[in-house]
């Protein structure tokens, strides 16, 4: 039976912690019997890790893949509490602590290839014997280290996508044009993206639906066991909206739509900033053209940037 009845970490009721903010909490120990020479410790750790397998030569008859990995430590700090007379009597003992997140740490992130995670861990030892441990995960929202570098990108964005269509069954042809317009292209996590879509349907079929999505394009940087560097680009969907248009043949239509960004989410960044992975974003509009196997797609690059003043988390 352990000499520690229970260990609890009491953290502030904050859903998402901003980079650069402070974390105030308590470690509560419920001791069953007297502890001699106890070590009571709290740690704040933030780290990233990635791993993927890549086939060396697809033309080979046998499968041979190389594992690429990488890791980074974004924050690692701890506090060991002073215990008077090196003795903890039975009962409940409370230890206050405070940690500060560095202003440059990236956001919490998880994918099939890599992750960035943060946690607070409390432990209690006595005479080098571990007695109790508790770990609590934190959601962290990164902020832009230099918001001025995005100022030149604040102009409204307009993107046009056009697709010519041939209907072999009825020997006719036409075209569809999508024009997606944004008021701006810099957004904060949790903000709503409002955009308009102009549809010019020059076919004899009705366009029934357009699917909008915000895609996150992640660039991973890994190393093999031989020290060889390799990059992997992956795309994931952040948020999605299906809009029913029902645009009649040979008609034009204007739609106003919106997408809500989640919190937290990685900000637009480079490998230099995040060490092992980089992030960029696109607003993508897609529509399957009727009676064909063709799809029209428009991509508008957007920037996710946040400062402490811009993010109310």
PDB file of C-alpha atoms in Angstrom:
ATOM      1  CA  UNK A   1       0.000   0.000   0.000  1.00  0.00           C
ATOM      2  CA  UNK A   2       1.426   3.359  -1.051  1.00  0.00           C
ATOM      3  CA  UNK A   3       2.170   5.973   1.579  1.00  0.00           C
ATOM      4  CA  UNK A   4       0.436   8.536  -0.652  1.00  0.00           C
ATOM      5  CA  UNK A   5      -3.333   8.134  -0.724  1.00  0.00           C
ATOM      6  CA  UNK A   6      -3.919  10.535  -3.629  1.00  0.00           C
ATOM      7  CA  UNK A   7      -2.162  13.120  -5.807  1.00  0.00           C
ATOM      8  CA  UNK A   8      -4.060  15.830  -7.691  1.00  0.00           C
ATOM      9  CA  UNK A   9      -3.074  18.642 -10.014  1.00  0.00           C
ATOM     10  CA  UNK A  10      -5.375  21.658  -9.754  1.00  0.00           C
ATOM     11  CA  UNK A  11      -5.104  23.817 -12.878  1.00  0.00           C
ATOM     12  CA  UNK A  12      -7.015  26.952 -13.961  1.00  0.00           C
ATOM     13  CA  UNK A  13     -10.248  26.327 -15.879  1.00  0.00           C
ATOM     14  CA  UNK A  14      -8.868  27.679 -19.146  1.00  0.00           C
ATOM     15  CA  UNK A  15      -9.753  25.740 -22.277  1.00  0.00           C
ATOM     16  CA  UNK A  16      -6.789  26.941 -24.338  1.00  0.00           C
ATOM     17  CA  UNK A  17      -3.573  28.505 -23.045  1.00  0.00           C
ATOM     18  CA  UNK A  18      -1.863  31.180 -25.136  1.00  0.00           C
ATOM     19  CA  UNK A  19       1.844  31.034 -25.855  1.00  0.00           C
ATOM     20  CA  UNK A  20       3.598  33.453 -23.518  1.00  0.00           C
ATOM     21  CA  UNK A  21       0.942  33.164 -20.794  1.00  0.00           C
ATOM     22  CA  UNK A  22       1.388  31.958 -17.214  1.00  0.00           C
ATOM     23  CA  UNK A  23       0.006  28.754 -15.720  1.00  0.00           C
ATOM     24  CA  UNK A  24      -0.816  28.922 -12.011  1.00  0.00           C
ATOM     25  CA  UNK A  25      -1.755  25.732 -10.239  1.00  0.00           C
ATOM     26  CA  UNK A  26      -1.512  23.562  -7.165  1.00  0.00           C
ATOM     27  CA  UNK A  27      -0.242  20.087  -6.438  1.00  0.00           C
ATOM     28  CA  UNK A  28      -2.325  18.469  -3.686  1.00  0.00           C
ATOM     29  CA  UNK A  29      -0.948  15.443  -1.850  1.00  0.00           C
ATOM     30  CA  UNK A  30      -3.022  13.282   0.473  1.00  0.00           C
ATOM     31  CA  UNK A  31      -0.438  11.423   2.564  1.00  0.00           C
ATOM     32  CA  UNK A  32      -1.436   8.215   4.337  1.00  0.00           C
ATOM     33  CA  UNK A  33       1.624   7.876   6.565  1.00  0.00           C
ATOM     34  CA  UNK A  34       4.700   9.966   7.314  1.00  0.00           C
ATOM     35  CA  UNK A  35       7.128  10.425   4.418  1.00  0.00           C
ATOM     36  CA  UNK A  36      10.844  10.764   5.125  1.00  0.00           C
ATOM     37  CA  UNK A  37      13.103  12.585   2.659  1.00  0.00           C
ATOM     38  CA  UNK A  38      10.268  13.203   0.180  1.00  0.00           C
ATOM     39  CA  UNK A  39      10.793  14.756  -3.252  1.00  0.00           C
ATOM     40  CA  UNK A  40       7.731  16.626  -4.530  1.00  0.00           C
ATOM     41  CA  UNK A  41       8.122  17.858  -8.087  1.00  0.00           C
ATOM     42  CA  UNK A  42       6.044  19.512 -10.846  1.00  0.00           C
ATOM     43  CA  UNK A  43       7.133  19.713 -14.498  1.00  0.00           C
ATOM     44  CA  UNK A  44       5.885  21.582 -17.566  1.00  0.00           C
ATOM     45  CA  UNK A  45       6.878  19.851 -20.800  1.00  0.00           C
ATOM     46  CA  UNK A  46       6.110  20.643 -24.436  1.00  0.00           C
ATOM     47  CA  UNK A  47       7.536  18.563 -27.238  1.00  0.00           C
ATOM     48  CA  UNK A  48       7.024  17.544 -30.850  1.00  0.00           C
ATOM     49  CA  UNK A  49       7.579  14.206 -32.521  1.00  0.00           C
ATOM     50  CA  UNK A  50       7.074  12.824 -36.017  1.00  0.00           C
ATOM     51  CA  UNK A  51       7.600   9.519 -37.820  1.00  0.00           C
ATOM     52  CA  UNK A  52       6.701   8.123 -41.227  1.00  0.00           C
ATOM     53  CA  UNK A  53       7.719   5.219 -43.447  1.00  0.00           C
ATOM     54  CA  UNK A  54       8.726   5.882 -47.035  1.00  0.00           C
ATOM     55  CA  UNK A  55       9.234   3.225 -49.680  1.00  0.00           C
ATOM     56  CA  UNK A  56      12.794   3.339 -51.018  1.00  0.00           C
ATOM     57  CA  UNK A  57      12.203   2.059 -54.556  1.00  0.00           C
ATOM     58  CA  UNK A  58       8.667   1.276 -55.790  1.00  0.00           C
ATOM     59  CA  UNK A  59      10.096  -0.715 -58.739  1.00  0.00           C
ATOM     60  CA  UNK A  60      11.616  -3.370 -56.481  1.00  0.00           C
ATOM     61  CA  UNK A  61       9.793  -6.701 -56.208  1.00  0.00           C
ATOM     62  CA  UNK A  62      10.200  -6.706 -52.441  1.00  0.00           C
ATOM     63  CA  UNK A  63       9.108  -4.020 -50.028  1.00  0.00           C
ATOM     64  CA  UNK A  64      11.799  -1.916 -48.419  1.00  0.00           C
ATOM     65  CA  UNK A  65      10.903   1.192 -46.484  1.00  0.00           C
ATOM     66  CA  UNK A  66      12.924   3.699 -44.511  1.00  0.00           C
ATOM     67  CA  UNK A  67      11.653   5.236 -41.276  1.00  0.00           C
ATOM     68  CA  UNK A  68      12.122   8.981 -40.941  1.00  0.00           C
ATOM     69  CA  UNK A  69      11.820  10.553 -37.503  1.00  0.00           C
ATOM     70  CA  UNK A  70      12.435  13.871 -35.786  1.00  0.00           C
ATOM     71  CA  UNK A  71      11.685  15.484 -32.458  1.00  0.00           C
ATOM     72  CA  UNK A  72      11.865  18.849 -30.736  1.00  0.00           C
ATOM     73  CA  UNK A  73      11.538  20.160 -27.187  1.00  0.00           C
ATOM     74  CA  UNK A  74       9.671  23.474 -26.967  1.00  0.00           C
ATOM     75  CA  UNK A  75       9.561  23.855 -23.194  1.00  0.00           C
ATOM     76  CA  UNK A  76      10.938  21.823 -20.297  1.00  0.00           C
ATOM     77  CA  UNK A  77      10.941  23.303 -16.832  1.00  0.00           C
ATOM     78  CA  UNK A  78      10.365  21.948 -13.353  1.00  0.00           C
ATOM     79  CA  UNK A  79      10.019  22.928  -9.739  1.00  0.00           C
ATOM     80  CA  UNK A  80      11.062  20.869  -6.712  1.00  0.00           C
ATOM     81  CA  UNK A  81       9.268  21.991  -3.574  1.00  0.00           C
ATOM     82  CA  UNK A  82      11.063  22.597  -0.285  1.00  0.00           C
ATOM     83  CA  UNK A  83       9.826  20.347   2.522  1.00  0.00           C
ATOM     84  CA  UNK A  84      10.582  21.499   6.049  1.00  0.00           C
ATOM     85  CA  UNK A  85      12.609  19.061   8.130  1.00  0.00           C
ATOM     86  CA  UNK A  86      12.555  16.673   5.134  1.00  0.00           C
ATOM     87  CA  UNK A  87       9.390  15.130   6.474  1.00  0.00           C
ATOM     88  CA  UNK A  88       5.726  15.106   5.404  1.00  0.00           C
ATOM     89  CA  UNK A  89       3.222  14.069   8.056  1.00  0.00           C
ATOM     90  CA  UNK A  90      -0.011  12.290   7.240  1.00  0.00           C
ATOM     91  CA  UNK A  91      -2.771  14.518   5.920  1.00  0.00           C
ATOM     92  CA  UNK A  92      -3.358  16.853   2.974  1.00  0.00           C
ATOM     93  CA  UNK A  93      -0.508  19.072   1.736  1.00  0.00           C
ATOM     94  CA  UNK A  94      -0.838  21.790  -0.917  1.00  0.00           C
ATOM     95  CA  UNK A  95       2.010  23.110  -3.056  1.00  0.00           C
ATOM     96  CA  UNK A  96       1.573  26.200  -5.258  1.00  0.00           C
ATOM     97  CA  UNK A  97       3.416  26.546  -8.553  1.00  0.00           C
ATOM     98  CA  UNK A  98       3.625  28.864 -11.541  1.00  0.00           C
ATOM     99  CA  UNK A  99       5.037  28.243 -15.007  1.00  0.00           C
ATOM    100  CA  UNK A 100       5.343  30.539 -18.007  1.00  0.00           C
ATOM    101  CA  UNK A 101       4.950  29.286 -21.569  1.00  0.00           C
ATOM    102  CA  UNK A 102       7.595  30.731 -23.906  1.00  0.00           C
ATOM    103  CA  UNK A 103       6.083  33.182 -26.421  1.00  0.00           C
ATOM    104  CA  UNK A 104       7.445  31.243 -29.394  1.00  0.00           C
ATOM    105  CA  UNK A 105       5.978  27.784 -28.720  1.00  0.00           C
ATOM    106  CA  UNK A 106       3.777  26.301 -31.494  1.00  0.00           C
ATOM    107  CA  UNK A 107       0.163  25.214 -31.092  1.00  0.00           C
ATOM    108  CA  UNK A 108      -1.025  21.811 -29.942  1.00  0.00           C
ATOM    109  CA  UNK A 109      -1.283  19.600 -33.023  1.00  0.00           C
ATOM    110  CA  UNK A 110      -1.938  15.941 -33.858  1.00  0.00           C
ATOM    111  CA  UNK A 111      -1.865  14.075 -37.161  1.00  0.00           C
ATOM    112  CA  UNK A 112      -1.113  10.564 -38.416  1.00  0.00           C
ATOM    113  CA  UNK A 113       2.528  11.604 -38.936  1.00  0.00           C
ATOM    114  CA  UNK A 114       3.372  13.879 -36.021  1.00  0.00           C
ATOM    115  CA  UNK A 115       2.179  15.673 -32.932  1.00  0.00           C
ATOM    116  CA  UNK A 116       2.959  18.661 -30.731  1.00  0.00           C
ATOM    117  CA  UNK A 117       1.793  18.166 -27.143  1.00  0.00           C
ATOM    118  CA  UNK A 118       2.059  19.871 -23.766  1.00  0.00           C
ATOM    119  CA  UNK A 119       1.493  18.511 -20.270  1.00  0.00           C
ATOM    120  CA  UNK A 120       1.985  19.253 -16.584  1.00  0.00           C
ATOM    121  CA  UNK A 121       3.246  16.342 -14.487  1.00  0.00           C
ATOM    122  CA  UNK A 122       3.350  16.045 -10.700  1.00  0.00           C
ATOM    123  CA  UNK A 123       5.349  13.346  -8.892  1.00  0.00           C
ATOM    124  CA  UNK A 124       6.169  12.341  -5.355  1.00  0.00           C
ATOM    125  CA  UNK A 125       9.179  10.221  -4.360  1.00  0.00           C
ATOM    126  CA  UNK A 126      10.572   9.045  -1.058  1.00  0.00           C
ATOM    127  CA  UNK A 127      14.058   7.542  -0.717  1.00  0.00           C
ATOM    128  CA  UNK A 128      14.213   7.151  -4.520  1.00  0.00           C
ATOM    129  CA  UNK A 129      10.991   5.155  -4.580  1.00  0.00           C
ATOM    130  CA  UNK A 130       8.169   6.584  -6.764  1.00  0.00           C
ATOM    131  CA  UNK A 131       4.985   6.860  -4.739  1.00  0.00           C
ATOM    132  CA  UNK A 132       2.501   8.852  -6.838  1.00  0.00           C
ATOM    133  CA  UNK A 133       2.224  10.582 -10.189  1.00  0.00           C
ATOM    134  CA  UNK A 134      -0.378  12.567 -12.132  1.00  0.00           C
ATOM    135  CA  UNK A 135      -0.193  14.074 -15.616  1.00  0.00           C
ATOM    136  CA  UNK A 136      -2.535  16.643 -17.195  1.00  0.00           C
ATOM    137  CA  UNK A 137      -2.511  17.589 -20.883  1.00  0.00           C
ATOM    138  CA  UNK A 138      -2.729  21.248 -21.940  1.00  0.00           C
ATOM    139  CA  UNK A 139      -4.132  22.790 -25.114  1.00  0.00           C
ATOM    140  CA  UNK A 140      -1.822  25.577 -26.276  1.00  0.00           C
ATOM    141  CA  UNK A 141      -2.434  28.194 -28.968  1.00  0.00           C
ATOM    142  CA  UNK A 142       0.710  29.544 -30.590  1.00  0.00           C
ATOM    143  CA  UNK A 143       1.015  33.216 -31.516  1.00  0.00           C
ATOM    144  CA  UNK A 144       2.820  35.011 -34.321  1.00  0.00           C
ATOM    145  CA  UNK A 145       6.315  36.055 -33.390  1.00  0.00           C
ATOM    146  CA  UNK A 146       6.311  38.828 -35.991  1.00  0.00           C
ATOM    147  CA  UNK A 147       2.860  39.927 -37.124  1.00  0.00           C
ATOM    148  CA  UNK A 148       4.349  42.724 -39.285  1.00  0.00           C
ATOM    149  CA  UNK A 149       5.649  40.228 -41.836  1.00  0.00           C
ATOM    150  CA  UNK A 150       2.034  39.513 -42.856  1.00  0.00           C
ATOM    151  CA  UNK A 151       0.944  43.130 -43.311  1.00  0.00           C
ATOM    152  CA  UNK A 152       1.743  43.113 -47.043  1.00  0.00           C
ATOM    153  CA  UNK A 153      -0.757  40.236 -47.481  1.00  0.00           C
ATOM    154  CA  UNK A 154      -3.796  42.088 -46.099  1.00  0.00           C
ATOM    155  CA  UNK A 155      -5.231  43.049 -49.489  1.00  0.00           C
ATOM    156  CA  UNK A 156      -8.534  41.356 -50.440  1.00  0.00           C
ATOM    157  CA  UNK A 157      -8.073  38.145 -52.403  1.00  0.00           C
ATOM    158  CA  UNK A 158      -9.991  37.029 -55.484  1.00  0.00           C
ATOM    159  CA  UNK A 159      -9.465  33.725 -57.246  1.00  0.00           C
ATOM    160  CA  UNK A 160     -11.118  32.504 -60.424  1.00  0.00           C
ATOM    161  CA  UNK A 161     -11.338  28.896 -61.579  1.00  0.00           C
ATOM    162  CA  UNK A 162     -12.796  27.915 -64.947  1.00  0.00           C
ATOM    163  CA  UNK A 163     -13.553  24.469 -66.342  1.00  0.00           C
ATOM    164  CA  UNK A 164     -14.621  23.596 -69.872  1.00  0.00           C
ATOM    165  CA  UNK A 165     -17.135  20.745 -70.097  1.00  0.00           C
ATOM    166  CA  UNK A 166     -17.906  18.393 -72.981  1.00  0.00           C
ATOM    167  CA  UNK A 167     -21.044  16.229 -72.859  1.00  0.00           C
ATOM    168  CA  UNK A 168     -20.366  13.350 -75.209  1.00  0.00           C
ATOM    169  CA  UNK A 169     -23.804  11.842 -74.653  1.00  0.00           C
ATOM    170  CA  UNK A 170     -25.567  14.879 -76.134  1.00  0.00           C
ATOM    171  CA  UNK A 171     -22.715  16.335 -78.255  1.00  0.00           C
ATOM    172  CA  UNK A 172     -22.724  19.670 -76.445  1.00  0.00           C
ATOM    173  CA  UNK A 173     -20.204  21.626 -74.457  1.00  0.00           C
ATOM    174  CA  UNK A 174     -20.018  24.528 -72.034  1.00  0.00           C
ATOM    175  CA  UNK A 175     -18.048  25.932 -69.122  1.00  0.00           C
ATOM    176  CA  UNK A 176     -18.342  26.704 -65.429  1.00  0.00           C
ATOM    177  CA  UNK A 177     -16.536  29.530 -63.668  1.00  0.00           C
ATOM    178  CA  UNK A 178     -16.110  29.964 -59.900  1.00  0.00           C
ATOM    179  CA  UNK A 179     -14.954  33.292 -58.519  1.00  0.00           C
ATOM    180  CA  UNK A 180     -14.170  33.219 -54.773  1.00  0.00           C
ATOM    181  CA  UNK A 181     -13.624  36.568 -53.036  1.00  0.00           C
ATOM    182  CA  UNK A 182     -12.265  37.208 -49.537  1.00  0.00           C
ATOM    183  CA  UNK A 183     -12.372  40.488 -47.629  1.00  0.00           C
ATOM    184  CA  UNK A 184      -8.934  39.675 -46.201  1.00  0.00           C
ATOM    185  CA  UNK A 185      -6.586  36.721 -46.056  1.00  0.00           C
ATOM    186  CA  UNK A 186      -5.235  36.888 -42.508  1.00  0.00           C
ATOM    187  CA  UNK A 187      -7.343  35.187 -39.817  1.00  0.00           C
ATOM    188  CA  UNK A 188      -7.060  34.220 -36.170  1.00  0.00           C
ATOM    189  CA  UNK A 189      -7.926  30.801 -34.711  1.00  0.00           C
ATOM    190  CA  UNK A 190     -11.604  30.798 -33.764  1.00  0.00           C
ATOM    191  CA  UNK A 191     -12.423  33.566 -36.249  1.00  0.00           C
ATOM    192  CA  UNK A 192     -15.128  33.265 -38.922  1.00  0.00           C
ATOM    193  CA  UNK A 193     -14.038  33.367 -42.576  1.00  0.00           C
ATOM    194  CA  UNK A 194     -16.691  35.145 -44.668  1.00  0.00           C
ATOM    195  CA  UNK A 195     -16.411  34.878 -48.454  1.00  0.00           C
ATOM    196  CA  UNK A 196     -18.533  35.237 -51.579  1.00  0.00           C
ATOM    197  CA  UNK A 197     -18.695  32.939 -54.573  1.00  0.00           C
ATOM    198  CA  UNK A 198     -19.823  34.014 -58.034  1.00  0.00           C
ATOM    199  CA  UNK A 199     -20.943  31.073 -60.168  1.00  0.00           C
ATOM    200  CA  UNK A 200     -21.215  31.458 -63.936  1.00  0.00           C
ATOM    201  CA  UNK A 201     -22.912  28.328 -65.273  1.00  0.00           C
ATOM    202  CA  UNK A 202     -22.545  28.158 -69.057  1.00  0.00           C
ATOM    203  CA  UNK A 203     -23.773  24.587 -69.357  1.00  0.00           C
ATOM    204  CA  UNK A 204     -27.202  23.045 -69.893  1.00  0.00           C
ATOM    205  CA  UNK A 205     -27.077  21.295 -66.510  1.00  0.00           C
ATOM    206  CA  UNK A 206     -27.834  22.466 -62.983  1.00  0.00           C
ATOM    207  CA  UNK A 207     -24.954  22.868 -60.519  1.00  0.00           C
ATOM    208  CA  UNK A 208     -26.352  21.565 -57.262  1.00  0.00           C
ATOM    209  CA  UNK A 209     -23.589  21.802 -54.661  1.00  0.00           C
ATOM    210  CA  UNK A 210     -20.233  23.382 -53.803  1.00  0.00           C
ATOM    211  CA  UNK A 211     -18.057  22.004 -51.016  1.00  0.00           C
ATOM    212  CA  UNK A 212     -15.838  24.490 -49.176  1.00  0.00           C
ATOM    213  CA  UNK A 213     -13.015  23.458 -46.874  1.00  0.00           C
ATOM    214  CA  UNK A 214      -9.992  24.950 -45.172  1.00  0.00           C
ATOM    215  CA  UNK A 215      -6.996  22.720 -45.812  1.00  0.00           C
ATOM    216  CA  UNK A 216      -3.846  22.671 -43.710  1.00  0.00           C
ATOM    217  CA  UNK A 217      -0.729  21.740 -45.670  1.00  0.00           C
ATOM    218  CA  UNK A 218       1.992  20.414 -43.376  1.00  0.00           C
ATOM    219  CA  UNK A 219       5.623  20.034 -44.375  1.00  0.00           C
ATOM    220  CA  UNK A 220       7.460  17.504 -42.185  1.00  0.00           C
ATOM    221  CA  UNK A 221      11.239  17.286 -41.923  1.00  0.00           C
ATOM    222  CA  UNK A 222      12.675  13.958 -40.768  1.00  0.00           C
ATOM    223  CA  UNK A 223      15.931  12.011 -40.676  1.00  0.00           C
ATOM    224  CA  UNK A 224      16.658   8.360 -41.301  1.00  0.00           C
ATOM    225  CA  UNK A 225      18.822   6.202 -39.038  1.00  0.00           C
ATOM    226  CA  UNK A 226      21.694   6.995 -41.417  1.00  0.00           C
ATOM    227  CA  UNK A 227      21.200  10.732 -40.946  1.00  0.00           C
ATOM    228  CA  UNK A 228      19.636  11.313 -44.365  1.00  0.00           C
ATOM    229  CA  UNK A 229      17.199  14.254 -44.413  1.00  0.00           C
ATOM    230  CA  UNK A 230      13.814  13.870 -46.072  1.00  0.00           C
ATOM    231  CA  UNK A 231      10.676  16.001 -46.425  1.00  0.00           C
ATOM    232  CA  UNK A 232       7.046  14.882 -46.513  1.00  0.00           C
ATOM    233  CA  UNK A 233       4.094  17.108 -47.423  1.00  0.00           C
ATOM    234  CA  UNK A 234       0.672  16.128 -46.145  1.00  0.00           C
ATOM    235  CA  UNK A 235      -2.751  17.775 -46.382  1.00  0.00           C
ATOM    236  CA  UNK A 236      -5.556  17.641 -43.823  1.00  0.00           C
ATOM    237  CA  UNK A 237      -9.009  19.197 -43.646  1.00  0.00           C
ATOM    238  CA  UNK A 238      -9.506  21.713 -40.847  1.00  0.00           C
ATOM    239  CA  UNK A 239     -13.177  22.632 -41.341  1.00  0.00           C
ATOM    240  CA  UNK A 240     -15.793  21.962 -44.029  1.00  0.00           C
ATOM    241  CA  UNK A 241     -19.072  23.343 -45.419  1.00  0.00           C
ATOM    242  CA  UNK A 242     -21.422  21.873 -48.057  1.00  0.00           C
ATOM    243  CA  UNK A 243     -23.468  24.589 -49.751  1.00  0.00           C
ATOM    244  CA  UNK A 244     -26.495  23.764 -51.891  1.00  0.00           C
ATOM    245  CA  UNK A 245     -26.457  26.108 -54.896  1.00  0.00           C
ATOM    246  CA  UNK A 246     -28.936  24.714 -57.445  1.00  0.00           C
ATOM    247  CA  UNK A 247     -27.594  27.107 -60.073  1.00  0.00           C
ATOM    248  CA  UNK A 248     -29.840  26.783 -63.129  1.00  0.00           C
ATOM    249  CA  UNK A 249     -28.451  26.133 -66.624  1.00  0.00           C
ATOM    250  CA  UNK A 250     -26.991  29.212 -68.327  1.00  0.00           C
ATOM    251  CA  UNK A 251     -27.495  31.278 -65.151  1.00  0.00           C
ATOM    252  CA  UNK A 252     -25.284  33.206 -62.725  1.00  0.00           C
ATOM    253  CA  UNK A 253     -25.498  33.102 -58.942  1.00  0.00           C
ATOM    254  CA  UNK A 254     -23.761  34.817 -56.025  1.00  0.00           C
ATOM    255  CA  UNK A 255     -23.376  33.041 -52.659  1.00  0.00           C
ATOM    256  CA  UNK A 256     -22.156  34.334 -49.317  1.00  0.00           C
ATOM    257  CA  UNK A 257     -20.762  31.640 -47.052  1.00  0.00           C
ATOM    258  CA  UNK A 258     -18.793  31.356 -43.819  1.00  0.00           C
ATOM    259  CA  UNK A 259     -16.515  28.886 -42.099  1.00  0.00           C
ATOM    260  CA  UNK A 260     -15.553  28.950 -38.405  1.00  0.00           C
ATOM    261  CA  UNK A 261     -11.940  28.167 -37.615  1.00  0.00           C
ATOM    262  CA  UNK A 262     -11.252  25.945 -34.591  1.00  0.00           C
ATOM    263  CA  UNK A 263      -9.199  26.761 -31.508  1.00  0.00           C
ATOM    264  CA  UNK A 264      -6.413  25.954 -31.046  1.00  0.00           C
ATOM    265  CA  UNK A 265      -4.784  25.539 -34.443  1.00  0.00           C
ATOM    266  CA  UNK A 266      -1.221  25.942 -35.727  1.00  0.00           C
ATOM    267  CA  UNK A 267      -0.412  29.341 -37.173  1.00  0.00           C
ATOM    268  CA  UNK A 268       1.193  29.802 -40.593  1.00  0.00           C
ATOM    269  CA  UNK A 269       4.877  29.142 -39.999  1.00  0.00           C
ATOM    270  CA  UNK A 270       8.155  27.876 -41.398  1.00  0.00           C
ATOM    271  CA  UNK A 271      10.419  24.958 -40.520  1.00  0.00           C
ATOM    272  CA  UNK A 272      12.805  27.414 -38.894  1.00  0.00           C
ATOM    273  CA  UNK A 273      10.073  28.506 -36.481  1.00  0.00           C
ATOM    274  CA  UNK A 274       8.657  25.063 -35.604  1.00  0.00           C
ATOM    275  CA  UNK A 275      11.891  23.060 -36.065  1.00  0.00           C
ATOM    276  CA  UNK A 276      10.307  19.838 -37.356  1.00  0.00           C
ATOM    277  CA  UNK A 277       7.158  20.859 -39.245  1.00  0.00           C
ATOM    278  CA  UNK A 278       5.757  23.900 -41.091  1.00  0.00           C
ATOM    279  CA  UNK A 279       2.148  24.958 -41.728  1.00  0.00           C
ATOM    280  CA  UNK A 280       0.272  26.813 -44.462  1.00  0.00           C
ATOM    281  CA  UNK A 281      -3.428  27.038 -45.375  1.00  0.00           C
ATOM    282  CA  UNK A 282      -5.825  27.203 -48.314  1.00  0.00           C
ATOM    283  CA  UNK A 283      -9.543  27.851 -48.695  1.00  0.00           C
ATOM    284  CA  UNK A 284     -10.694  25.295 -51.290  1.00  0.00           C
ATOM    285  CA  UNK A 285     -13.979  25.352 -53.211  1.00  0.00           C
ATOM    286  CA  UNK A 286     -14.944  22.182 -55.135  1.00  0.00           C
ATOM    287  CA  UNK A 287     -17.936  21.286 -57.304  1.00  0.00           C
ATOM    288  CA  UNK A 288     -18.638  18.120 -59.282  1.00  0.00           C
ATOM    289  CA  UNK A 289     -19.941  19.052 -62.702  1.00  0.00           C
ATOM    290  CA  UNK A 290     -23.234  17.351 -63.658  1.00  0.00           C
ATOM    291  CA  UNK A 291     -23.265  14.410 -66.075  1.00  0.00           C
ATOM    292  CA  UNK A 292     -19.456  14.388 -66.308  1.00  0.00           C
ATOM    293  CA  UNK A 293     -16.512  13.057 -64.370  1.00  0.00           C
ATOM    294  CA  UNK A 294     -15.019  16.550 -64.241  1.00  0.00           C
ATOM    295  CA  UNK A 295     -14.536  18.606 -61.076  1.00  0.00           C
ATOM    296  CA  UNK A 296     -13.892  22.314 -60.824  1.00  0.00           C
ATOM    297  CA  UNK A 297     -11.697  23.420 -57.938  1.00  0.00           C
ATOM    298  CA  UNK A 298     -10.481  26.799 -56.725  1.00  0.00           C
ATOM    299  CA  UNK A 299      -7.787  27.330 -54.088  1.00  0.00           C
ATOM    300  CA  UNK A 300      -7.269  30.594 -52.190  1.00  0.00           C
ATOM    301  CA  UNK A 301      -4.221  30.801 -49.901  1.00  0.00           C
ATOM    302  CA  UNK A 302      -4.949  32.242 -46.463  1.00  0.00           C
ATOM    303  CA  UNK A 303      -2.761  33.044 -43.471  1.00  0.00           C
ATOM    304  CA  UNK A 304      -3.473  31.986 -39.891  1.00  0.00           C
ATOM    305  CA  UNK A 305      -1.800  34.454 -37.563  1.00  0.00           C
ATOM    306  CA  UNK A 306      -2.508  35.376 -33.962  1.00  0.00           C
ATOM    307  CA  UNK A 307      -1.193  37.743 -31.320  1.00  0.00           C
ATOM    308  CA  UNK A 308      -2.222  38.033 -27.701  1.00  0.00           C
ATOM    309  CA  UNK A 309      -4.373  41.045 -28.556  1.00  0.00           C
ATOM    310  CA  UNK A 310      -6.053  39.317 -31.495  1.00  0.00           C
ATOM    311  CA  UNK A 311      -6.763  35.991 -29.777  1.00  0.00           C
ATOM    312  CA  UNK A 312      -9.393  35.918 -27.085  1.00  0.00           C
ATOM    313  CA  UNK A 313      -9.060  32.352 -25.894  1.00  0.00           C
TER     314      UNK A 313
END
